[in-house]
Amino acid sequence: PSSGGSHILHPLSPQSLSVPRHSALTLECVVSGSGPAAVRWVKDGRDALGRGHWKLLHSHLVTDRIEASDAGNYSCMVGGASGAVKYVNYSLTVLEPASLSKGLQDETVAAGATVHFWCEVHGSPAPTLTWLHNAAPLHLSPRHFPTGNHLQICRVTPRDSGLYQCVANNGIGFVQSTGRLRVQPGKGSVPIMISSPGSVSVVAGGDVTLSCNATGLPVPVIHWYNSRGLVTSHPL
């Protein structure tokens, strides 16, 4: 330009970048003007060149290896003879595959107890967590409480035994952890209803089967009642 001062030619608008961890990166800032330009790069308001592995190439900011700590907001600031400061902003997200810092542990508990599984995962973007029981999606019930990286199972029964898995996936990578749950009969454990009868509709004169299963120590005795009281014989 014929007028004094420096100008940023590229980029002309704010940029958002998502870059895999450990890759090389160049943040461009193409500057032109009638005299030498004073280019300064800042990250989150502080000098970006004071961070070790970043360096200036002409007016660009470059690094050979991106780390998770490099995520943030960068600005190329240019000051010319007029004293006015022009700038362009970069928003940098560092992508990391899902990783596991604490996996599931094998647990052995008595029937009726409460068990906890922990699965601490990290990554960028944040991974989604899926819980499996014996290689199938966990069937949720009022006794199961999956909350973030924590699974709590209350009043466990022998049916809860088996392999539990947490699978974390963030689209860049996935990781999984496995733990085994063993449920042993407790000493004098109270009866726990495993399955209870459900409501059914049948045609008059037809047959119907109602089932009820429970566990405990000693083994529970199951009694059936209808509207007339205790059922002591097979209904006719």
mmCIF file of C-alpha atoms in Angstrom:
data_model
loop_
_atom_site.group_PDB
_atom_site.id
_atom_site.type_symbol
_atom_site.label_atom_id
_atom_site.label_comp_id
_atom_site.label_asym_id
_atom_site.label_seq_id
_atom_site.Cartn_x
_atom_site.Cartn_y
_atom_site.Cartn_z
ATOM 1 C CA PRO A 1 0.000 0.000 0.000
ATOM 2 C CA SER A 2 1.066 3.579 -0.612
ATOM 3 C CA SER A 3 0.160 4.631 2.913
ATOM 4 C CA GLY A 4 2.568 3.947 5.779
ATOM 5 C CA GLY A 5 2.195 1.141 8.265
ATOM 6 C CA SER A 6 2.081 -2.638 8.063
ATOM 7 C CA HIS A 7 -0.848 -4.815 7.097
ATOM 8 C CA ILE A 8 -1.785 -8.463 7.632
ATOM 9 C CA LEU A 9 -2.536 -9.977 4.239
ATOM 10 C CA HIS A 10 -3.271 -13.518 5.401
ATOM 11 C CA PRO A 11 -5.268 -14.748 7.143
ATOM 12 C CA LEU A 12 -7.880 -12.016 7.137
ATOM 13 C CA SER A 13 -10.296 -13.671 9.574
ATOM 14 C CA PRO A 14 -9.995 -15.664 12.805
ATOM 15 C CA GLN A 15 -8.940 -19.301 12.339
ATOM 16 C CA SER A 16 -9.861 -22.460 14.245
ATOM 17 C CA LEU A 17 -7.479 -25.401 13.962
ATOM 18 C CA SER A 18 -7.661 -28.973 15.280
ATOM 19 C CA VAL A 19 -4.262 -30.669 15.128
ATOM 20 C CA PRO A 20 -3.182 -34.157 16.299
ATOM 21 C CA ARG A 21 -0.735 -34.214 19.180
ATOM 22 C CA HIS A 22 2.983 -34.524 18.260
ATOM 23 C CA SER A 23 2.478 -33.197 14.710
ATOM 24 C CA ALA A 24 4.280 -30.173 13.207
ATOM 25 C CA LEU A 25 2.395 -26.906 12.797
ATOM 26 C CA THR A 26 2.819 -23.497 11.195
ATOM 27 C CA LEU A 27 0.605 -20.583 12.208
ATOM 28 C CA GLU A 28 0.772 -18.224 9.256
ATOM 29 C CA CYS A 29 0.835 -14.455 9.432
ATOM 30 C CA VAL A 30 1.667 -12.863 6.060
ATOM 31 C CA VAL A 31 2.599 -9.220 6.547
ATOM 32 C CA SER A 32 3.166 -6.438 4.014
ATOM 33 C CA GLY A 33 3.866 -2.733 4.289
ATOM 34 C CA SER A 34 6.065 0.154 3.249
ATOM 35 C CA GLY A 35 8.589 -0.462 6.028
ATOM 36 C CA PRO A 36 9.834 -3.212 8.367
ATOM 37 C CA ALA A 37 7.061 -4.741 10.473
ATOM 38 C CA ALA A 38 7.308 -5.564 14.163
ATOM 39 C CA VAL A 39 5.575 -8.942 14.499
ATOM 40 C CA ARG A 40 4.733 -10.342 17.916
ATOM 41 C CA TRP A 41 2.992 -13.628 18.732
ATOM 42 C CA VAL A 42 1.109 -14.126 21.997
ATOM 43 C CA LYS A 43 -0.679 -17.149 23.459
ATOM 44 C CA ASP A 44 -3.491 -16.499 25.891
ATOM 45 C CA GLY A 45 -2.085 -12.992 26.399
ATOM 46 C CA ARG A 46 1.535 -14.052 27.022
ATOM 47 C CA ASP A 47 4.603 -14.207 24.782
ATOM 48 C CA ALA A 48 4.349 -17.391 22.672
ATOM 49 C CA LEU A 49 8.084 -17.542 21.917
ATOM 50 C CA GLY A 50 8.921 -18.043 25.569
ATOM 51 C CA ARG A 51 7.489 -21.558 25.489
ATOM 52 C CA GLY A 52 10.589 -23.406 24.301
ATOM 53 C CA HIS A 53 9.680 -25.344 21.158
ATOM 54 C CA TRP A 54 7.977 -22.468 19.265
ATOM 55 C CA LYS A 55 10.095 -20.309 16.970
ATOM 56 C CA LEU A 56 9.625 -17.495 14.462
ATOM 57 C CA LEU A 57 10.043 -18.219 10.744
ATOM 58 C CA HIS A 58 9.827 -14.848 8.947
ATOM 59 C CA SER A 59 6.535 -13.672 10.434
ATOM 60 C CA HIS A 60 5.093 -17.157 11.019
ATOM 61 C CA LEU A 61 5.003 -19.129 14.279
ATOM 62 C CA VAL A 62 6.198 -22.718 13.850
ATOM 63 C CA THR A 63 6.851 -25.828 15.921
ATOM 64 C CA ASP A 64 8.011 -29.341 15.083
ATOM 65 C CA ARG A 65 5.980 -31.069 17.788
ATOM 66 C CA ILE A 66 2.595 -30.063 19.202
ATOM 67 C CA GLU A 67 1.870 -30.959 22.826
ATOM 68 C CA ALA A 68 -1.420 -30.976 24.735
ATOM 69 C CA SER A 69 -0.314 -27.855 26.635
ATOM 70 C CA ASP A 70 -0.133 -25.926 23.334
ATOM 71 C CA ALA A 71 -3.916 -25.754 23.030
ATOM 72 C CA GLY A 72 -5.253 -22.220 23.396
ATOM 73 C CA ASN A 73 -5.690 -18.889 21.645
ATOM 74 C CA TYR A 74 -2.852 -17.360 19.598
ATOM 75 C CA SER A 75 -2.609 -13.868 18.126
ATOM 76 C CA CYS A 76 -0.261 -12.435 15.503
ATOM 77 C CA MET A 77 0.143 -8.750 16.369
ATOM 78 C CA VAL A 78 1.673 -6.256 13.963
ATOM 79 C CA GLY A 79 2.608 -2.696 14.782
ATOM 80 C CA GLY A 80 3.535 -0.205 12.042
ATOM 81 C CA ALA A 81 4.869 3.337 11.851
ATOM 82 C CA SER A 82 1.462 4.771 12.639
ATOM 83 C CA GLY A 83 1.447 3.037 15.997
ATOM 84 C CA ALA A 84 -1.797 1.160 15.277
ATOM 85 C CA VAL A 85 -1.735 -2.541 16.162
ATOM 86 C CA LYS A 86 -3.344 -5.040 13.801
ATOM 87 C CA TYR A 87 -3.852 -8.681 14.717
ATOM 88 C CA VAL A 88 -5.326 -12.001 13.643
ATOM 89 C CA ASN A 89 -6.386 -14.785 16.019
ATOM 90 C CA TYR A 90 -5.969 -18.558 15.947
ATOM 91 C CA SER A 91 -7.899 -20.962 18.178
ATOM 92 C CA LEU A 92 -5.878 -24.183 18.495
ATOM 93 C CA THR A 93 -7.269 -27.508 19.686
ATOM 94 C CA VAL A 94 -4.829 -30.378 20.192
ATOM 95 C CA LEU A 95 -6.388 -33.753 19.375
ATOM 96 C CA GLU A 96 -5.454 -36.720 21.558
ATOM 97 C CA PRO A 97 -6.671 -40.325 21.220
ATOM 98 C CA ALA A 98 -8.548 -41.785 24.148
ATOM 99 C CA SER A 99 -6.228 -43.057 26.871
ATOM 100 C CA LEU A 100 -6.722 -44.898 30.152
ATOM 101 C CA SER A 101 -5.247 -43.739 33.452
ATOM 102 C CA LYS A 102 -7.146 -46.111 35.760
ATOM 103 C CA GLY A 103 -8.844 -49.313 34.637
ATOM 104 C CA LEU A 104 -11.308 -51.785 36.111
ATOM 105 C CA GLN A 105 -10.220 -54.103 38.912
ATOM 106 C CA ASP A 106 -11.465 -57.627 39.654
ATOM 107 C CA GLU A 107 -13.999 -57.615 42.498
ATOM 108 C CA THR A 108 -15.274 -60.401 44.756
ATOM 109 C CA VAL A 109 -18.270 -59.481 46.922
ATOM 110 C CA ALA A 110 -21.068 -61.165 48.837
ATOM 111 C CA ALA A 111 -24.581 -61.264 47.454
ATOM 112 C CA GLY A 112 -26.514 -58.181 48.443
ATOM 113 C CA ALA A 113 -23.423 -55.956 48.621
ATOM 114 C CA THR A 114 -22.643 -52.837 46.563
ATOM 115 C CA VAL A 115 -19.774 -52.896 44.060
ATOM 116 C CA HIS A 116 -17.939 -50.006 42.365
ATOM 117 C CA PHE A 117 -16.060 -49.998 39.059
ATOM 118 C CA TRP A 118 -13.868 -47.033 38.052
ATOM 119 C CA CYS A 119 -12.695 -46.287 34.500
ATOM 120 C CA GLU A 120 -10.729 -43.028 34.264
ATOM 121 C CA VAL A 121 -10.134 -41.984 30.648
ATOM 122 C CA HIS A 122 -8.763 -38.901 28.928
ATOM 123 C CA GLY A 123 -8.568 -37.525 25.400
ATOM 124 C CA SER A 124 -9.415 -34.580 23.180
ATOM 125 C CA PRO A 125 -12.223 -34.383 22.313
ATOM 126 C CA ALA A 126 -13.492 -35.979 25.515
ATOM 127 C CA PRO A 127 -14.196 -39.692 24.994
ATOM 128 C CA THR A 128 -17.641 -41.230 25.325
ATOM 129 C CA LEU A 129 -17.809 -44.184 27.687
ATOM 130 C CA THR A 130 -19.772 -47.409 27.073
ATOM 131 C CA TRP A 131 -20.254 -50.130 29.700
ATOM 132 C CA LEU A 132 -20.496 -53.814 28.721
ATOM 133 C CA HIS A 133 -21.406 -56.912 30.716
ATOM 134 C CA ASN A 134 -20.197 -60.210 29.265
ATOM 135 C CA ALA A 135 -19.486 -58.514 25.903
ATOM 136 C CA ALA A 136 -23.035 -57.100 25.594
ATOM 137 C CA PRO A 137 -24.270 -53.572 26.375
ATOM 138 C CA LEU A 138 -24.992 -53.304 30.096
ATOM 139 C CA HIS A 139 -28.683 -53.797 30.834
ATOM 140 C CA LEU A 140 -29.602 -50.948 33.151
ATOM 141 C CA SER A 141 -31.931 -51.431 36.086
ATOM 142 C CA PRO A 142 -32.798 -49.523 39.274
ATOM 143 C CA ARG A 143 -29.736 -51.227 40.812
ATOM 144 C CA HIS A 144 -27.261 -49.930 38.197
ATOM 145 C CA PHE A 145 -25.907 -46.382 38.403
ATOM 146 C CA PRO A 146 -23.439 -45.455 35.609
ATOM 147 C CA THR A 147 -22.200 -41.911 36.238
ATOM 148 C CA GLY A 148 -19.358 -40.628 34.071
ATOM 149 C CA ASN A 149 -16.347 -42.872 34.681
ATOM 150 C CA HIS A 150 -17.998 -44.685 37.608
ATOM 151 C CA LEU A 151 -20.358 -47.682 37.665
ATOM 152 C CA GLN A 152 -22.147 -48.599 40.885
ATOM 153 C CA ILE A 153 -24.188 -51.799 41.231
ATOM 154 C CA CYS A 154 -26.326 -52.159 44.344
ATOM 155 C CA ARG A 155 -27.656 -55.354 45.926
ATOM 156 C CA VAL A 156 -25.640 -57.595 43.614
ATOM 157 C CA THR A 157 -26.937 -61.057 42.757
ATOM 158 C CA PRO A 158 -25.231 -64.068 41.164
ATOM 159 C CA ARG A 159 -26.626 -62.911 37.818
ATOM 160 C CA ASP A 160 -24.382 -59.844 38.070
ATOM 161 C CA SER A 161 -21.274 -62.047 37.983
ATOM 162 C CA GLY A 162 -19.061 -62.010 34.900
ATOM 163 C CA LEU A 163 -16.834 -59.697 32.907
ATOM 164 C CA TYR A 164 -17.392 -55.946 32.877
ATOM 165 C CA GLN A 165 -15.798 -53.667 30.298
ATOM 166 C CA CYS A 166 -15.567 -49.928 29.838
ATOM 167 C CA VAL A 167 -14.905 -48.811 26.256
ATOM 168 C CA ALA A 168 -13.829 -45.193 25.608
ATOM 169 C CA ASN A 169 -13.917 -43.716 22.106
ATOM 170 C CA ASN A 170 -13.421 -40.138 20.921
ATOM 171 C CA GLY A 171 -13.269 -40.688 17.151
ATOM 172 C CA ILE A 172 -9.458 -40.538 17.113
ATOM 173 C CA GLY A 173 -8.773 -43.670 19.100
ATOM 174 C CA PHE A 174 -10.382 -46.034 21.581
ATOM 175 C CA VAL A 175 -9.288 -47.932 24.662
ATOM 176 C CA GLN A 176 -10.947 -50.519 26.878
ATOM 177 C CA SER A 177 -10.488 -52.085 30.291
ATOM 178 C CA THR A 178 -11.911 -55.328 31.721
ATOM 179 C CA GLY A 179 -12.660 -56.466 35.259
ATOM 180 C CA ARG A 180 -14.315 -59.615 36.598
ATOM 181 C CA LEU A 181 -17.061 -59.587 39.218
ATOM 182 C CA ARG A 182 -17.522 -62.666 41.413
ATOM 183 C CA VAL A 183 -20.612 -62.777 43.624
ATOM 184 C CA GLN A 184 -20.491 -65.203 46.554
ATOM 185 C CA PRO A 185 -23.368 -66.184 48.853
ATOM 186 C CA GLY A 186 -23.232 -64.021 51.934
ATOM 187 C CA LYS A 187 -23.558 -65.261 55.506
ATOM 188 C CA GLY A 188 -27.228 -64.890 56.293
ATOM 189 C CA SER A 189 -27.813 -62.633 53.310
ATOM 190 C CA VAL A 190 -31.370 -61.340 53.064
ATOM 191 C CA PRO A 191 -33.524 -62.488 50.143
ATOM 192 C CA ILE A 192 -33.067 -60.491 46.954
ATOM 193 C CA MET A 193 -35.720 -60.597 44.245
ATOM 194 C CA ILE A 194 -34.043 -61.405 40.908
ATOM 195 C CA SER A 195 -37.224 -61.476 38.813
ATOM 196 C CA SER A 196 -40.815 -60.829 39.843
ATOM 197 C CA PRO A 197 -44.134 -61.637 38.144
ATOM 198 C CA GLY A 198 -45.381 -59.219 35.523
ATOM 199 C CA SER A 199 -48.896 -58.270 34.494
ATOM 200 C CA VAL A 200 -50.341 -60.427 31.716
ATOM 201 C CA SER A 201 -53.638 -60.601 29.810
ATOM 202 C CA VAL A 202 -55.073 -63.995 28.821
ATOM 203 C CA VAL A 203 -58.271 -65.360 27.344
ATOM 204 C CA ALA A 204 -60.684 -66.852 29.853
ATOM 205 C CA GLY A 205 -60.019 -70.563 30.157
ATOM 206 C CA GLY A 206 -56.448 -70.260 28.888
ATOM 207 C CA ASP A 207 -53.207 -71.155 30.636
ATOM 208 C CA VAL A 208 -50.832 -68.678 32.211
ATOM 209 C CA THR A 209 -47.404 -69.015 33.810
ATOM 210 C CA LEU A 210 -46.093 -66.536 36.373
ATOM 211 C CA SER A 211 -42.466 -66.746 37.484
ATOM 212 C CA CYS A 212 -40.632 -65.453 40.533
ATOM 213 C CA ASN A 213 -36.939 -65.930 41.332
ATOM 214 C CA ALA A 214 -35.004 -64.859 44.396
ATOM 215 C CA THR A 215 -31.601 -65.434 45.951
ATOM 216 C CA GLY A 216 -30.295 -65.386 49.509
ATOM 217 C CA LEU A 217 -28.706 -67.508 52.217
ATOM 218 C CA PRO A 218 -30.389 -69.665 53.361
ATOM 219 C CA VAL A 219 -32.177 -70.228 50.052
ATOM 220 C CA PRO A 220 -35.468 -68.292 50.239
ATOM 221 C CA VAL A 221 -38.814 -70.074 50.287
ATOM 222 C CA ILE A 222 -41.239 -68.464 47.829
ATOM 223 C CA HIS A 223 -44.947 -68.241 48.671
ATOM 224 C CA TRP A 224 -47.682 -67.256 46.231
ATOM 225 C CA TYR A 225 -50.768 -65.210 47.112
ATOM 226 C CA ASN A 226 -53.884 -64.284 45.174
ATOM 227 C CA SER A 227 -56.905 -62.165 46.026
ATOM 228 C CA ARG A 228 -58.141 -64.891 48.415
ATOM 229 C CA GLY A 229 -54.843 -65.240 50.269
ATOM 230 C CA LEU A 230 -52.088 -67.836 50.351
ATOM 231 C CA VAL A 231 -52.057 -70.257 47.421
ATOM 232 C CA THR A 232 -51.504 -73.711 48.957
ATOM 233 C CA SER A 233 -52.302 -75.905 45.925
ATOM 234 C CA HIS A 234 -52.242 -75.734 42.164
ATOM 235 C CA PRO A 235 -55.148 -73.499 41.078
ATOM 236 C CA LEU A 236 -57.894 -75.293 39.141
#
